[in-house]
Amino acid sequence: MTELEYPQVQGVAPGNGYSHVVTGTGQWVAVSGQVALDPDGAFVGIGDPGAQAEQVFANLERCLAAVGATFANVVKLTFFVTDIGYLPAIRVVRDKYLPGTKPASTAVQVAALFSPDALLEIEAYAIV
């Protein structure tokens, strides 16, 4: 497994629940944005950002496992949300899947995702 490093950045305010910089060596893995679709393609948790986040992180975990990776290999997450107010519920789920040092992260509120039932989409980058 790749050892990731989380350098401390001088002159930048500390991140609240994320790292500013993550580095490591190994194979680069890009995981497409995942939404709250179950294995049959049906939405889970319509109208519930916490339930959708649970499905999204489960999907990310399966995608990472397909290449021999885990959340410990993730260096960057990008959150796309239709309402920035969903972040607290999403972070509760994120912290369950990533209990230790957090990867670099970006959160963006968007006008819409591909379906009105999708409240959030999360993509991941990892080094294995």
Coordinates of N, CA and C in Angstrom, one line a residue, residues 29-37 43 52-53 55-61 63-64 76-81 106 113-115 118-125:
V29 N -5.4 6.7 -9.4 CA -6.7 6.1 -9.7 C -7.7 7.2 -9.6
A30 N -8.5 7.4 -10.7 CA -9.6 8.3 -10.7 C -10.9 7.6 -10.7
V31 N -11.8 8.0 -9.7 CA -13.1 7.4 -9.6 C -14.1 8.4 -10.0
S32 N -14.9 8.1 -11.0 CA -16.0 9.0 -11.5 C -16.9 9.4 -10.3
G33 N -17.5 10.6 -10.5 CA -18.5 11.0 -9.5 C -19.6 9.9 -9.3
Q34 N -19.8 9.6 -8.1 CA -20.8 8.6 -7.7 C -22.0 9.3 -7.1
V35 N -23.2 8.8 -7.5 CA -24.5 9.3 -6.9 C -25.1 8.2 -6.2
A36 N -26.3 8.4 -5.6 CA -26.9 7.5 -4.7 C -27.8 6.5 -5.5
L37 N -27.1 5.8 -6.4 CA -27.8 4.7 -7.1 C -27.4 3.4 -6.5
F43 N -32.6 5.1 -7.3 CA -32.1 6.1 -6.3 C -32.4 5.6 -4.9
Q52 N -28.4 9.5 1.1 CA -27.7 9.5 -0.2 C -26.2 9.4 0.0
A53 N -25.7 10.2 0.9 CA -24.2 10.1 1.2 C -23.8 8.7 1.6
Q55 N -25.1 5.9 0.5 CA -25.0 5.1 -0.7 C -23.8 5.5 -1.6
V56 N -23.6 6.8 -1.6 CA -22.5 7.3 -2.4 C -21.1 6.8 -1.9
F57 N -20.9 6.9 -0.6 CA -19.7 6.4 0.0 C -19.6 4.9 -0.2
A58 N -20.7 4.1 -0.1 CA -20.6 2.7 -0.3 C -20.2 2.4 -1.8
N59 N -20.8 3.2 -2.7 CA -20.4 3.1 -4.1 C -18.9 3.4 -4.3
L60 N -18.4 4.5 -3.7 CA -17.0 4.8 -3.8 C -16.1 3.7 -3.3
E61 N -16.5 3.1 -2.2 CA -15.8 2.0 -1.5 C -15.7 0.8 -2.5
C63 N -15.9 0.9 -5.8 CA -15.1 1.3 -6.9 C -13.6 1.2 -6.6
L64 N -13.3 1.7 -5.4 CA -11.9 1.7 -4.9 C -11.4 0.2 -4.8
K76 N -7.9 12.9 -2.7 CA -8.7 14.0 -3.1 C -10.2 13.6 -3.2
L77 N -11.1 14.3 -2.6 CA -12.5 14.1 -2.8 C -13.1 15.5 -3.4
T78 N -14.0 15.4 -4.3 CA -14.7 16.6 -4.8 C -16.2 16.3 -4.5
F79 N -16.8 17.2 -3.8 CA -18.2 17.1 -3.5 C -19.0 18.1 -4.3
F80 N -20.0 17.6 -5.0 CA -20.9 18.4 -5.8 C -22.3 18.3 -5.1
V81 N -22.8 19.4 -4.6 CA -24.1 19.3 -3.9 C -25.1 20.3 -4.4
T106 N -12.7 19.4 -2.1 CA -13.4 20.6 -2.6 C -14.9 20.3 -2.5
L113 N -27.8 18.4 -10.8 CA -27.0 17.2 -11.2 C -27.8 16.6 -12.3
F114 N -27.4 15.4 -12.8 CA -28.0 14.8 -13.9 C -29.5 14.4 -13.7
S115 N -29.9 14.2 -12.5 CA -31.3 13.9 -12.1 C -31.8 14.8 -11.0
A118 N -31.0 13.4 -7.5 CA -29.6 13.4 -7.0 C -29.3 14.7 -6.2
L119 N -29.0 14.6 -5.0 CA -28.7 15.7 -4.1 C -27.2 16.0 -4.1
L120 N -26.4 14.9 -4.4 CA -25.0 15.1 -4.3 C -24.3 14.1 -5.2
E121 N -23.1 14.4 -5.5 CA -22.2 13.5 -6.3 C -20.8 13.8 -5.8
I122 N -20.1 12.7 -5.6 CA -18.7 12.8 -5.1 C -17.8 11.9 -6.0
E123 N -16.7 12.6 -6.3 CA -15.6 11.9 -7.1 C -14.4 11.8 -6.2
A124 N -13.6 10.8 -6.5 CA -12.4 10.5 -5.7 C -11.2 10.3 -6.6
Y125 N -10.0 10.7 -6.0 CA -8.7 10.4 -6.6 C -7.9 9.7 -5.6

